[in-house]
Coordinates of C-alpha atoms and ligand atoms in Angstrom, one line a residue:
Chain F
M1 CA -3.5 -22.3 -36.4
K2 CA -3.4 -20.9 -32.9
I3 CA -6.8 -21.9 -31.7
P4 CA -6.7 -25.6 -30.8
L5 CA -8.5 -28.1 -32.9
K6 CA -10.2 -29.6 -29.8
Y7 CA -12.1 -26.4 -29.4
T8 CA -13.6 -27.1 -32.9
V9 CA -14.2 -30.8 -32.4
R10 CA -15.8 -30.4 -28.9
N11 CA -18.1 -27.7 -30.2
F12 CA -19.5 -30.3 -32.6
K13 CA -20.6 -32.4 -29.7
T14 CA -22.4 -29.5 -28.0
R15 CA -24.7 -29.3 -30.9
L16 CA -24.9 -32.8 -32.1
L17 CA -28.3 -32.4 -33.9
T18 CA -27.3 -29.6 -36.2
T19 CA -23.9 -31.0 -36.7
G20 CA -25.4 -34.3 -37.6
I21 CA -28.0 -32.8 -40.1
T22 CA -25.3 -30.8 -41.8
V23 CA -23.0 -33.8 -42.1
A24 CA -25.9 -35.9 -43.3
G25 CA -26.6 -33.3 -46.1
I26 CA -23.1 -33.4 -47.3
T27 CA -22.9 -37.2 -46.9
L28 CA -25.9 -37.5 -49.3
V29 CA -24.5 -35.3 -52.0
V30 CA -21.0 -36.8 -51.8
F31 CA -22.7 -40.2 -52.0
V32 CA -24.5 -39.4 -55.2
F33 CA -21.4 -37.7 -56.6
A34 CA -19.2 -40.7 -55.9
A35 CA -21.8 -43.1 -57.1
V36 CA -22.0 -41.4 -60.5
L37 CA -18.3 -41.4 -60.9
M38 CA -18.1 -45.0 -59.9
M39 CA -20.7 -45.8 -62.4
A40 CA -18.8 -44.1 -65.3
H41 CA -15.6 -45.7 -64.0
G42 CA -17.3 -49.1 -63.9
I43 CA -18.3 -48.8 -67.5
D44 CA -14.9 -47.8 -68.6
K45 CA -13.3 -50.6 -66.6
T46 CA -15.7 -53.2 -68.0
L47 CA -15.0 -52.1 -71.6
V48 CA -11.3 -51.8 -71.1
A49 CA -11.3 -55.3 -69.6
T50 CA -13.1 -56.5 -72.7
G51 CA -10.1 -55.9 -75.0
S52 CA -6.7 -57.3 -74.6
P53 CA -3.7 -55.0 -75.3
D54 CA -2.0 -57.9 -77.2
N55 CA -4.8 -58.2 -79.7
V56 CA -5.4 -56.1 -82.8
I57 CA -8.9 -55.6 -84.1
I58 CA -9.6 -54.6 -87.6
A59 CA -12.8 -52.8 -88.4
R60 CA -14.0 -50.6 -91.1
K61 CA -12.9 -47.0 -90.6
A62 CA -16.3 -45.5 -91.1
A63 CA -18.0 -47.8 -88.6
T64 CA -18.9 -46.4 -85.2
G65 CA -19.2 -49.9 -83.7
E66 CA -18.8 -53.5 -84.5
I67 CA -22.3 -54.0 -85.8
S68 CA -21.9 -51.4 -88.5
S69 CA -18.5 -52.7 -89.6
I70 CA -18.1 -55.1 -92.5
V71 CA -15.0 -57.0 -93.6
V72 CA -15.7 -59.1 -96.6
N73 CA -14.2 -62.6 -97.0
S74 CA -11.6 -61.6 -99.7
D75 CA -10.4 -58.6 -97.6
A76 CA -10.0 -60.9 -94.6
A77 CA -7.9 -63.3 -96.8
I78 CA -5.6 -60.4 -97.8
L79 CA -5.3 -59.4 -94.2
F80 CA -4.0 -62.8 -93.2
T81 CA -1.1 -62.4 -95.6
L82 CA 0.4 -59.6 -93.5
P83 CA 3.5 -60.3 -91.5
H84 CA 3.8 -60.9 -87.7
I85 CA 0.4 -62.6 -87.3
A86 CA 0.8 -65.4 -84.8
K87 CA 0.0 -68.9 -86.1
T88 CA -1.8 -71.9 -84.6
S89 CA 0.0 -75.2 -84.3
D90 CA -1.5 -76.4 -87.6
G91 CA -0.3 -73.2 -89.4
R92 CA -3.5 -71.1 -89.5
P93 CA -3.6 -67.5 -88.4
L94 CA -4.4 -67.0 -84.7
A95 CA -7.4 -64.8 -85.4
T96 CA -11.1 -64.7 -85.0
S97 CA -13.4 -63.4 -87.6
D98 CA -16.5 -62.2 -85.7
V99 CA -20.0 -61.7 -86.9
V100 CA -21.8 -59.3 -84.5
V101 CA -25.6 -59.0 -84.6
I102 CA -28.2 -57.7 -82.3
I103 CA -31.3 -59.7 -81.3
N104 CA -34.2 -59.0 -79.0
L105 CA -34.8 -61.2 -76.0
E106 CA -37.1 -61.0 -73.0
K107 CA -35.5 -60.0 -69.7
T108 CA -36.3 -61.8 -66.5
S109 CA -37.4 -58.4 -65.2
G110 CA -39.8 -58.1 -68.1
G111 CA -39.6 -56.4 -71.4
L112 CA -37.5 -57.0 -74.5
S113 CA -34.0 -55.8 -74.7
N114 CA -31.2 -55.7 -77.2
L115 CA -28.6 -58.5 -76.8
T116 CA -25.3 -58.9 -78.7
V117 CA -24.8 -62.2 -80.5
R118 CA -21.3 -62.8 -81.6
G119 CA -20.3 -65.4 -84.1
V120 CA -16.6 -66.4 -83.6
S121 CA -13.9 -68.6 -85.0
P122 CA -12.6 -71.6 -83.1
Q123 CA -9.5 -69.6 -82.0
A124 CA -11.6 -67.0 -80.2
F125 CA -11.2 -68.8 -76.9
T126 CA -7.4 -68.8 -77.3
I127 CA -7.2 -65.1 -78.3
R128 CA -9.6 -64.1 -75.5
P129 CA -8.4 -66.3 -72.6
Q130 CA -10.6 -64.3 -70.1
V131 CA -13.6 -66.1 -71.6
K132 CA -14.0 -69.4 -69.8
I133 CA -16.7 -72.0 -70.1
V134 CA -18.0 -72.6 -66.5
E135 CA -21.0 -74.8 -67.3
G136 CA -21.6 -77.2 -70.2
R137 CA -19.3 -77.1 -73.2
I138 CA -18.3 -75.0 -76.2
F139 CA -20.7 -75.0 -79.2
R140 CA -19.9 -77.5 -82.0
Q141 CA -18.8 -76.2 -85.5
G142 CA -21.6 -76.4 -87.9
A143 CA -24.4 -76.7 -85.4
R144 CA -27.0 -74.3 -84.3
E145 CA -25.5 -74.2 -80.8
I146 CA -24.6 -71.2 -78.6
V147 CA -23.0 -70.4 -75.3
V148 CA -24.3 -67.5 -73.1
G149 CA -22.4 -65.1 -71.0
D150 CA -22.9 -65.1 -67.3
A151 CA -24.7 -61.7 -67.2
V152 CA -27.0 -62.9 -70.0
A153 CA -27.9 -66.1 -68.1
R154 CA -28.8 -64.0 -65.1
R155 CA -30.8 -61.4 -66.8
Y156 CA -32.8 -63.0 -69.7
T157 CA -35.5 -65.7 -69.6
G158 CA -34.9 -69.2 -71.1
T159 CA -31.1 -68.8 -71.1
K160 CA -30.3 -71.7 -68.9
V161 CA -27.9 -74.3 -70.3
G162 CA -30.0 -76.9 -72.1
G163 CA -32.6 -74.3 -73.1
Q164 CA -33.4 -73.1 -76.6
I165 CA -33.9 -69.5 -77.8
S166 CA -35.1 -68.4 -81.3
F167 CA -33.5 -65.7 -83.5
G168 CA -32.4 -65.4 -87.0
G169 CA -35.2 -67.6 -88.2
D170 CA -34.1 -70.7 -86.2
K171 CA -33.9 -72.3 -82.8
W172 CA -30.6 -72.3 -81.0
T173 CA -29.6 -74.7 -78.3
I174 CA -27.7 -73.3 -75.3
V175 CA -25.0 -75.8 -74.6
G176 CA -22.8 -73.8 -72.3
R177 CA -22.3 -70.8 -70.1
F178 CA -19.1 -68.7 -69.8
E179 CA -17.6 -66.1 -67.6
A180 CA -15.5 -63.3 -69.1
G181 CA -13.9 -61.8 -66.0
G182 CA -16.2 -58.8 -65.6
S183 CA -15.7 -57.8 -69.3
G184 CA -18.3 -56.7 -71.9
F185 CA -18.3 -60.3 -73.3
D186 CA -20.3 -61.4 -70.2
S187 CA -23.2 -59.6 -71.7
E188 CA -23.0 -61.5 -75.0
V189 CA -24.1 -64.7 -76.6
W190 CA -21.4 -66.6 -78.6
G191 CA -21.9 -69.1 -81.5
D192 CA -20.1 -70.4 -84.5
S193 CA -19.4 -67.5 -87.0
E194 CA -20.3 -69.5 -90.1
Q195 CA -23.7 -70.5 -88.5
L196 CA -24.4 -66.8 -87.8
Q197 CA -23.3 -65.7 -91.2
D198 CA -25.8 -68.2 -92.6
A199 CA -28.7 -67.3 -90.3
F200 CA -28.3 -63.6 -90.8
N201 CA -27.5 -63.7 -94.5
R202 CA -24.0 -62.5 -94.1
R203 CA -22.2 -65.2 -96.0
G204 CA -20.0 -62.7 -97.8
G205 CA -18.3 -61.2 -94.8
Y206 CA -17.7 -60.6 -91.1
S207 CA -18.0 -57.6 -88.8
T208 CA -14.5 -57.4 -87.5
V209 CA -11.4 -59.5 -87.4
T210 CA -9.3 -59.8 -84.2
L211 CA -5.9 -61.3 -84.4
R212 CA -2.9 -61.9 -82.1
L213 CA 0.6 -60.8 -83.2
D214 CA 3.6 -63.1 -82.8
D215 CA 5.3 -60.4 -80.8
P216 CA 3.5 -57.4 -79.2
K217 CA 6.5 -55.2 -80.0
A218 CA 6.0 -55.9 -83.7
Y219 CA 2.8 -53.7 -83.9
S220 CA 4.5 -50.9 -85.7
E221 CA 5.9 -53.2 -88.4
F222 CA 2.5 -54.8 -88.7
K223 CA 0.9 -51.4 -89.0
A224 CA 3.4 -50.3 -91.6
A225 CA 2.6 -53.4 -93.7
F226 CA -1.1 -52.8 -93.3
D227 CA -0.8 -49.2 -94.4
R228 CA 1.2 -50.2 -97.5
E229 CA -1.6 -52.7 -98.6
Q230 CA -3.8 -50.6 -101.0
R231 CA -6.7 -53.0 -100.7
L232 CA -7.1 -52.6 -96.9
Q233 CA -7.3 -48.8 -96.9
Q234 CA -11.0 -48.7 -95.9
F235 CA -10.0 -50.5 -92.6
E236 CA -8.3 -49.4 -89.5
P237 CA -6.3 -51.6 -87.1
K238 CA -6.4 -50.8 -83.4
S239 CA -5.4 -52.3 -80.1
E240 CA -8.4 -54.3 -79.0
Q241 CA -8.3 -52.7 -75.6
Q242 CA -8.3 -49.2 -77.1
Y243 CA -11.1 -50.2 -79.5
Y244 CA -13.5 -51.2 -76.7
A245 CA -12.4 -48.4 -74.4
E246 CA -13.3 -45.9 -77.1
Q247 CA -16.7 -47.5 -77.2
S248 CA -17.3 -46.6 -73.6
E249 CA -16.2 -42.9 -73.9
A250 CA -19.5 -41.4 -75.1
M251 CA -21.4 -43.4 -72.5
S252 CA -19.3 -42.6 -69.5
L253 CA -18.8 -39.0 -70.5
F254 CA -22.6 -38.6 -70.7
I255 CA -23.0 -40.2 -67.3
R256 CA -20.3 -38.0 -65.8
I257 CA -21.6 -34.7 -67.2
L258 CA -25.2 -35.5 -66.3
G259 CA -24.2 -36.8 -62.9
I260 CA -21.9 -33.9 -62.0
F261 CA -24.5 -31.4 -63.2
I262 CA -27.1 -32.9 -60.9
T263 CA -24.8 -33.2 -57.9
V264 CA -23.6 -29.6 -58.3
I265 CA -27.2 -28.5 -58.0
F266 CA -27.7 -30.7 -55.0
S267 CA -24.5 -29.4 -53.5
A268 CA -26.0 -25.9 -53.4
G269 CA -28.5 -27.2 -50.8
A270 CA -25.8 -28.8 -48.7
T271 CA -23.6 -25.7 -48.9
I272 CA -26.4 -23.5 -47.8
G273 CA -27.1 -25.9 -44.9
A274 CA -23.4 -25.7 -43.9
M275 CA -23.7 -21.9 -44.1
I276 CA -26.7 -21.7 -41.9
T277 CA -25.1 -24.1 -39.4
M278 CA -21.9 -21.9 -39.3
Y279 CA -23.8 -18.6 -39.0
A280 CA -25.6 -20.1 -36.0
A281 CA -22.3 -21.3 -34.6
V282 CA -20.9 -17.7 -34.9
A283 CA -24.0 -16.2 -33.4
N284 CA -23.9 -18.6 -30.4
R285 CA -20.2 -18.0 -29.8
T286 CA -20.0 -14.3 -30.3
V287 CA -18.9 -13.7 -26.6
E288 CA -16.3 -16.5 -27.0
I289 CA -15.0 -14.9 -30.1
G290 CA -14.7 -11.5 -28.3
T291 CA -12.9 -13.2 -25.4
L292 CA -10.4 -14.9 -27.7
R293 CA -9.7 -11.6 -29.4
A294 CA -9.3 -9.8 -26.1
L295 CA -6.8 -12.5 -25.0
G296 CA -4.8 -11.6 -28.1
F297 CA -5.9 -14.1 -30.8
R298 CA -5.9 -12.4 -34.2
R299 CA -8.6 -12.1 -36.7
R300 CA -6.9 -14.6 -38.9
S301 CA -6.9 -17.2 -36.1
I302 CA -10.7 -16.8 -35.7
L303 CA -11.2 -17.0 -39.5
T304 CA -9.1 -20.1 -39.7
A305 CA -10.8 -21.8 -36.7
F306 CA -14.3 -21.3 -38.1
L307 CA -13.3 -22.3 -41.7
M308 CA -11.6 -25.4 -40.3
E309 CA -14.8 -26.2 -38.4
S310 CA -16.9 -25.9 -41.5
M311 CA -14.4 -27.9 -43.6
L312 CA -14.0 -30.6 -41.0
L313 CA -17.8 -31.0 -40.9
S314 CA -17.9 -31.4 -44.6
I315 CA -14.9 -33.7 -44.8
I316 CA -16.5 -36.0 -42.2
G317 CA -19.7 -36.0 -44.4
G318 CA -17.5 -36.7 -47.4
L319 CA -15.8 -39.6 -45.7
I320 CA -19.1 -41.1 -44.7
G321 CA -20.5 -40.5 -48.2
I322 CA -17.5 -42.3 -49.8
A323 CA -17.8 -45.2 -47.3
C324 CA -21.5 -45.6 -48.2
A325 CA -20.7 -45.4 -52.0
S326 CA -18.0 -48.0 -51.6
V327 CA -20.7 -50.5 -50.7
L328 CA -22.1 -50.1 -54.2
Q329 CA -19.0 -52.0 -55.5
F330 CA -20.9 -55.1 -54.5
F331 CA -23.7 -54.3 -56.9
S332 CA -23.8 -54.6 -60.7
I333 CA -26.3 -53.1 -63.0
S334 CA -27.0 -53.2 -66.6
T335 CA -27.6 -50.3 -69.1
L336 CA -27.8 -49.8 -72.8
N337 CA -24.4 -49.2 -74.1
F338 CA -24.4 -46.4 -76.7
G339 CA -21.4 -48.0 -78.4
S340 CA -23.0 -51.4 -79.2
F341 CA -26.7 -50.5 -78.8
S342 CA -27.1 -53.5 -76.5
E343 CA -27.3 -54.2 -72.9
L344 CA -24.0 -54.1 -70.9
E345 CA -23.6 -55.3 -67.4
F346 CA -21.1 -53.6 -65.2
S347 CA -20.2 -53.0 -61.5
F348 CA -19.8 -49.7 -59.8
A349 CA -16.0 -49.2 -59.4
M350 CA -14.2 -47.1 -56.9
S351 CA -10.8 -45.6 -57.6
P352 CA -8.3 -43.5 -55.7
G353 CA -9.1 -40.7 -58.1
I354 CA -12.8 -40.9 -57.2
V355 CA -12.0 -40.8 -53.5
V356 CA -9.8 -37.7 -54.0
A357 CA -12.4 -35.9 -56.2
S358 CA -15.2 -36.7 -53.7
L359 CA -13.2 -35.3 -50.8
L360 CA -12.3 -32.2 -52.7
F361 CA -15.9 -31.8 -53.6
A362 CA -16.9 -32.2 -49.9
A363 CA -14.1 -29.8 -48.7
G364 CA -15.3 -27.3 -51.4
M365 CA -18.8 -27.3 -50.0
G366 CA -17.4 -26.7 -46.5
F367 CA -15.2 -24.0 -47.7
I368 CA -17.9 -22.1 -49.6
G369 CA -20.5 -22.7 -46.9
G370 CA -18.2 -21.6 -44.1
F371 CA -16.5 -18.7 -45.8
L372 CA -19.0 -15.9 -45.2
P373 CA -19.8 -16.9 -41.6
S374 CA -16.0 -17.2 -40.8
V375 CA -15.3 -13.8 -42.3
Q376 CA -18.2 -12.4 -40.2
A377 CA -16.7 -14.0 -37.1
S378 CA -13.3 -12.6 -37.8
R379 CA -14.6 -9.1 -38.4
L380 CA -16.6 -8.8 -35.1
N381 CA -15.7 -5.8 -33.1
I382 CA -14.3 -7.0 -29.8
V383 CA -16.3 -4.6 -27.6
N384 CA -19.5 -5.3 -29.3
A385 CA -18.8 -9.1 -29.3
L386 CA -18.2 -9.0 -25.5
R387 CA -21.4 -7.0 -24.9
A388 CA -23.4 -9.6 -26.8
G389 CA -23.6 -11.7 -23.7
Chain G
M1 CA 6.3 7.6 -5.9
A2 CA 6.3 4.6 -8.3
N3 CA 6.4 5.0 -12.0
S4 CA 3.2 5.9 -13.8
I5 CA 2.1 2.8 -15.8
I6 CA -1.2 4.0 -17.2
Q7 CA -1.6 7.6 -18.6
V8 CA -4.9 8.5 -20.0
Q9 CA -4.5 12.0 -21.4
S10 CA -7.5 14.1 -22.5
V11 CA -9.3 11.1 -23.9
S12 CA -12.7 11.4 -25.4
K13 CA -14.8 8.5 -26.7
S14 CA -18.1 8.7 -28.6
Y15 CA -20.2 6.0 -30.2
F16 CA -22.0 6.8 -33.3
R17 CA -25.5 5.5 -33.9
D18 CA -26.3 6.1 -37.5
T19 CA -25.2 9.7 -37.9
F20 CA -25.6 11.1 -34.4
E21 CA -22.9 11.0 -31.9
I22 CA -23.2 9.6 -28.3
P23 CA -20.4 11.0 -26.2
V24 CA -19.4 8.6 -23.5
L25 CA -16.1 9.9 -22.2
R26 CA -15.3 13.7 -22.3
N27 CA -11.8 14.8 -22.2
L28 CA -10.9 12.5 -19.5
S29 CA -7.4 12.1 -17.9
L30 CA -6.3 9.5 -15.4
E31 CA -2.9 8.3 -14.2
V32 CA -2.2 5.0 -12.5
H33 CA 1.1 4.1 -10.9
E34 CA 2.8 0.8 -10.9
G35 CA 1.4 -1.5 -8.2
E36 CA -1.7 0.4 -7.6
F37 CA -5.1 -1.2 -7.2
V38 CA -7.7 1.3 -8.6
A39 CA -11.4 0.8 -8.2
L40 CA -13.6 2.7 -10.8
M41 CA -17.0 3.3 -9.5
G42 CA -20.0 5.2 -10.8
P43 CA -23.6 4.8 -12.0
S44 CA -24.7 2.7 -14.9
G45 CA -23.9 4.1 -18.2
S46 CA -21.3 6.5 -16.8
G47 CA -18.6 5.0 -19.1
K48 CA -16.6 2.7 -16.7
T49 CA -16.5 -0.2 -19.0
T50 CA -15.6 2.0 -21.9
L51 CA -12.7 3.5 -20.0
L52 CA -11.5 0.1 -19.0
N53 CA -11.7 -1.2 -22.6
L54 CA -9.6 1.7 -23.7
I55 CA -7.0 1.1 -21.1
A56 CA -6.9 -2.6 -22.0
G57 CA -6.5 -2.0 -25.7
I58 CA -9.7 -3.6 -27.0
D59 CA -11.3 -0.3 -27.9
R60 CA -9.9 2.9 -29.5
P61 CA -10.4 6.5 -28.3
T62 CA -12.0 9.1 -30.5
S63 CA -9.3 11.5 -29.4
G64 CA -6.6 11.8 -26.8
K65 CA -3.5 9.8 -25.9
L66 CA -3.2 6.4 -24.1
I67 CA 0.1 5.4 -22.9
V68 CA 0.0 2.0 -21.1
N69 CA 3.1 0.2 -19.9
G70 CA 5.3 2.5 -22.0
T71 CA 3.4 2.1 -25.3
D72 CA 1.2 4.7 -27.0
I73 CA -1.4 2.1 -27.8
A74 CA -3.8 4.3 -29.7
T75 CA -1.3 4.3 -32.5
L76 CA -0.9 0.6 -32.8
N77 CA -2.5 -1.3 -35.7
E78 CA -4.9 -4.2 -35.1
S79 CA -2.4 -7.1 -35.0
A80 CA 0.3 -5.1 -33.1
L81 CA -2.4 -4.3 -30.6
A82 CA -3.4 -7.9 -30.3
K83 CA 0.2 -8.8 -29.6
W84 CA 0.5 -6.0 -27.1
R85 CA -2.7 -7.2 -25.2
A86 CA -1.4 -10.7 -25.0
A87 CA 1.9 -9.6 -23.5
N88 CA 0.7 -6.8 -21.2
V89 CA -2.9 -7.2 -20.0
G90 CA -4.9 -9.8 -18.1
F91 CA -8.6 -9.8 -18.5
V92 CA -11.2 -10.6 -15.8
F93 CA -14.8 -10.5 -16.9
Q94 CA -18.1 -10.2 -14.9
F95 CA -19.4 -13.5 -16.4
Y96 CA -15.9 -15.2 -16.4
N97 CA -16.0 -15.8 -20.2
L98 CA -14.4 -19.3 -19.9
L99 CA -14.8 -21.4 -23.1
P100 CA -17.3 -24.0 -22.1
V101 CA -15.8 -26.8 -24.2
L102 CA -12.4 -26.5 -22.7
T103 CA -11.3 -27.7 -19.2
A104 CA -10.0 -25.4 -16.6
F105 CA -6.5 -26.4 -17.6
E106 CA -7.1 -25.7 -21.3
N107 CA -8.7 -22.4 -20.6
V108 CA -5.8 -21.2 -18.6
E109 CA -3.5 -22.6 -21.3
L110 CA -5.1 -20.5 -24.1
P111 CA -3.1 -17.3 -23.7
L112 CA 0.1 -19.4 -23.6
L113 CA -0.7 -20.7 -27.1
L114 CA 0.2 -17.2 -28.4
T115 CA 3.7 -17.5 -26.9
S116 CA 6.6 -19.6 -28.0
L117 CA 6.6 -21.7 -24.9
S118 CA 6.9 -25.5 -25.3
K119 CA 4.1 -27.8 -24.2
A120 CA 6.0 -28.8 -21.0
E121 CA 6.7 -25.2 -20.1
R122 CA 3.0 -24.2 -20.7
K123 CA 1.9 -27.1 -18.4
K124 CA 4.3 -25.8 -15.7
H125 CA 2.9 -22.2 -16.1
V126 CA -0.7 -23.4 -16.0
H127 CA 0.0 -25.4 -12.8
V128 CA 1.5 -22.4 -11.1
A129 CA -1.4 -20.2 -12.1
L130 CA -4.0 -22.7 -11.0
S131 CA -2.1 -23.2 -7.7
V132 CA -2.1 -19.5 -7.0
V133 CA -5.9 -19.4 -7.3
G134 CA -6.2 -22.6 -5.3
L135 CA -7.7 -24.8 -8.0
A136 CA -4.9 -27.1 -9.0
D137 CA -7.1 -30.0 -8.1
R138 CA -9.8 -28.9 -10.4
M139 CA -7.8 -28.5 -13.6
H140 CA -9.6 -31.2 -15.5
H141 CA -13.0 -29.9 -14.7
Y142 CA -15.1 -28.2 -17.3
P143 CA -16.5 -24.8 -16.4
K144 CA -20.0 -26.1 -15.8
Q145 CA -18.6 -28.5 -13.2
L146 CA -17.4 -25.6 -11.2
S147 CA -19.2 -23.0 -9.0
G148 CA -19.3 -19.4 -10.1
G149 CA -16.6 -18.4 -7.6
Q150 CA -14.4 -21.2 -8.9
E151 CA -15.0 -20.2 -12.5
Q152 CA -14.0 -16.7 -11.7
R153 CA -10.8 -18.0 -10.1
V154 CA -10.0 -20.0 -13.1
A155 CA -10.6 -16.9 -15.2
I156 CA -8.1 -15.0 -12.9
A157 CA -5.6 -17.8 -13.4
R158 CA -6.1 -17.4 -17.2
A159 CA -5.5 -13.6 -16.7
I160 CA -2.2 -14.1 -14.8
V161 CA -0.7 -17.1 -16.6
T162 CA 1.3 -15.0 -19.0
D163 CA 2.5 -12.8 -16.0
P164 CA 1.2 -9.5 -17.4
T165 CA 1.9 -6.3 -15.6
I166 CA -1.7 -5.0 -15.6
L167 CA -5.0 -6.7 -14.7
V168 CA -8.3 -5.2 -15.8
A169 CA -11.4 -6.5 -14.1
D170 CA -15.0 -5.5 -15.0
E171 CA -17.3 -6.1 -12.1
P172 CA -15.4 -9.4 -11.2
T173 CA -17.8 -10.0 -8.3
G174 CA -20.9 -8.8 -10.0
D175 CA -22.3 -12.3 -10.6
L176 CA -21.1 -13.9 -7.3
D177 CA -22.6 -14.6 -3.9
K178 CA -21.0 -12.9 -0.9
N179 CA -18.6 -15.6 0.1
S180 CA -17.4 -16.3 -3.4
A181 CA -17.0 -12.5 -4.0
A182 CA -14.9 -12.2 -0.8
E183 CA -12.7 -15.0 -2.0
V184 CA -12.1 -13.4 -5.4
L185 CA -11.5 -10.0 -3.8
T186 CA -8.9 -11.6 -1.4
L187 CA -7.3 -13.2 -4.4
L188 CA -7.1 -9.9 -6.3
D189 CA -5.7 -8.2 -3.2
R190 CA -3.0 -10.9 -3.0
L191 CA -2.1 -10.5 -6.7
N192 CA -1.7 -6.8 -6.1
K193 CA 0.3 -7.1 -2.9
E194 CA 2.3 -10.3 -3.4
Y195 CA 2.7 -10.4 -7.1
K196 CA 2.9 -6.6 -7.6
K197 CA 0.1 -6.6 -10.3
T198 CA -1.3 -3.2 -11.2
I199 CA -5.1 -3.7 -11.1
V200 CA -7.9 -1.6 -12.5
M201 CA -11.3 -2.9 -11.4
V202 CA -14.7 -1.6 -12.2
T203 CA -17.2 -2.3 -9.5
H204 CA -20.6 -1.2 -8.2
D205 CA -20.0 -2.8 -4.8
P206 CA -18.5 -0.6 -2.1
H207 CA -17.2 -3.6 -0.2
A208 CA -15.2 -4.6 -3.3
A209 CA -13.9 -1.1 -3.7
E210 CA -12.6 -1.1 -0.2
K211 CA -9.9 -3.6 -1.1
A212 CA -8.6 -1.1 -3.6
S213 CA -5.9 1.4 -2.7
I214 CA -7.5 4.1 -4.8
I215 CA -11.2 4.7 -5.6
R216 CA -12.2 6.9 -8.5
H217 CA -15.7 7.9 -9.3
L218 CA -17.0 8.4 -12.9
D219 CA -20.1 10.3 -13.7
K220 CA -21.4 11.2 -17.1
G221 CA -18.1 10.4 -18.7
E222 CA -16.0 12.6 -16.3
L223 CA -13.9 11.6 -13.3
Q224 CA -14.9 13.2 -10.1
Ligands
ATP1 N1 -20.5 -0.3 -28.6 C1 -21.3 0.7 -28.2 N2 -22.2 1.3 -29.1 C2 -23.0 2.2 -28.7 N3 -23.1 2.7 -27.5 C3 -22.4 2.2 -26.5 C4 -21.4 1.2 -26.8 N4 -20.8 0.8 -25.7 C5 -21.3 1.6 -24.7 N5 -22.2 2.4 -25.2 C6 -22.9 3.4 -24.4 O1 -22.0 4.1 -23.7 C7 -22.4 4.4 -22.4 C8 -21.4 4.0 -21.4 O2 -21.4 2.6 -21.5 P1 -20.5 1.7 -20.5 O3 -20.7 0.3 -20.8 O4 -19.1 2.2 -20.5 O5 -21.1 2.1 -19.1 P2 -20.8 1.5 -17.6 O6 -20.4 2.6 -16.8 O7 -19.8 0.3 -17.8 O8 -22.2 0.9 -17.2 P3 -22.6 -0.3 -16.4 O9 -22.4 0.0 -15.0 O10 -24.1 -0.5 -16.7 O11 -21.8 -1.4 -16.9 C9 -23.8 3.8 -22.3 O12 -24.8 4.8 -22.6 C10 -23.8 2.8 -23.4 O13 -25.1 2.6 -23.9
MG2 MG1 -20.0 -1.7 -17.5

């Protein structure tokens, strides 16, 4: 580029208002664009964090989620005979047989919402070490006691420790509150799996079984043994992390597609704004363009200078938009998760990929908006441009 | 007699508005020798600017031959012509045409950005050019912080900074008060005599034309 960048930058200052409005338009679009991607990424991250790569979850093949999966007691017993399952100190399999049900509860913001209640085995807290009791204690076996996730305690009425909530035809005492490190478990209520089997008439089985292998590298051997066992063919083992990540796919894909569709429509407005600004810049500086050309600057230099100007504008807008969107990381929201049909709390999450995508999006608006005006500038006839003064 | 540096041979120039032709220059020939200071005079619309633009290589003749500083410029393509202008011609405009967002120094430096000179060398050349026009102390001023006369002197510094052989000036004093105009004319005279620049100047002002060594009159597209 032969025409110095300071020429471009200083011209911004001479028309602060139009520059500012153009930048603001692009900022807004990039903000929405980045926010949508951060939302989808936040959901992905929350659900990926829910599963641990060392755990294996067994669910019914045909089931789309945990609530529609059934593992009957006898099948669970067969499962525990497979090799490479880690054992507790007293020789029992390191596994949790979960009963997953959905209840309705009133939110503090008003209205009923779906809430996942998970009955777990005593080893659940060992298998999922990210789940930590932060207030009160763990529920006792054989009692109608529950502990609530942090997001549940914040968003639903009557969920303070010491309170009672009703579901499954009984009253349940909240004896503790747990945090699950920003994972999906934060949006759940946990109790004793046998109590939940009892309350929901599921005495014959569980929803899923999650177990820990004695050696993470032994997965293929475990899987081979699993596949050889004829009686387990209606089930499928999966890494727990992958299992929950797949649950977020439909949801985050939907948000991404809808979000990108909307922002692309918005971006037409911002692009036209940039185009109008750049046409005005070319019109205002016709004599300058003629002068530069007379001095020996080529058409291509003029084209580059004006395209740079437009792209610089849009990249500035993009950077501000990304900076504003980053602030969203301090907020968490909840939404209905398509995978589990219950409320899931998550935070907006920024990633390097989102920064790059947003900047490319911004630069694209600048390029498209600036292209025609820049071509016009580079095509000006020198004599006519000089006479324009 | 010195070498001929500008040869305009049977040049015609017409502009076209829609389909009909507006002839501006008719079969015009002119020769300028190295080191001459030529003033082109004539009524409005007689084609002075058009002729100057052709000589400077920013416009093309409809027919005829233009040999300037040894090059047949009518045959050059766009980018070759741009390169030729940068190396051979210095421009002085009636309204100075400085870029308002650049300082005097940066304006004068512009043509040097098209050369392979280093930053330090460019700085030296700019200093020399601004000293010649007597404005070395104003180099960090923006055009709007300068008077019209000073602006035109900065523009002249820009025109000479690459040391071209030919200067073209279209009414360089047309927008200046008497004193500033006199300063600019003295400067052009010095550039012609001391620095041996060949100058072609369009002017309406007989006082300005007096500084020139040769005065040519143009009327209705023909030299008198
Ligand atoms: N780009 C153009 N398109 C159409 N007509 C033009 C163009 N440039 C010049 N003309 C016409 O050509 C004629 C000569 O113009 P030119 O600018 O050369 O005159 P001039 O002698 O410099 O006049 P002035 O003293 O007013 O500057 C005028 O009639 C003008 O309208
Ligand atoms: Mg003229």
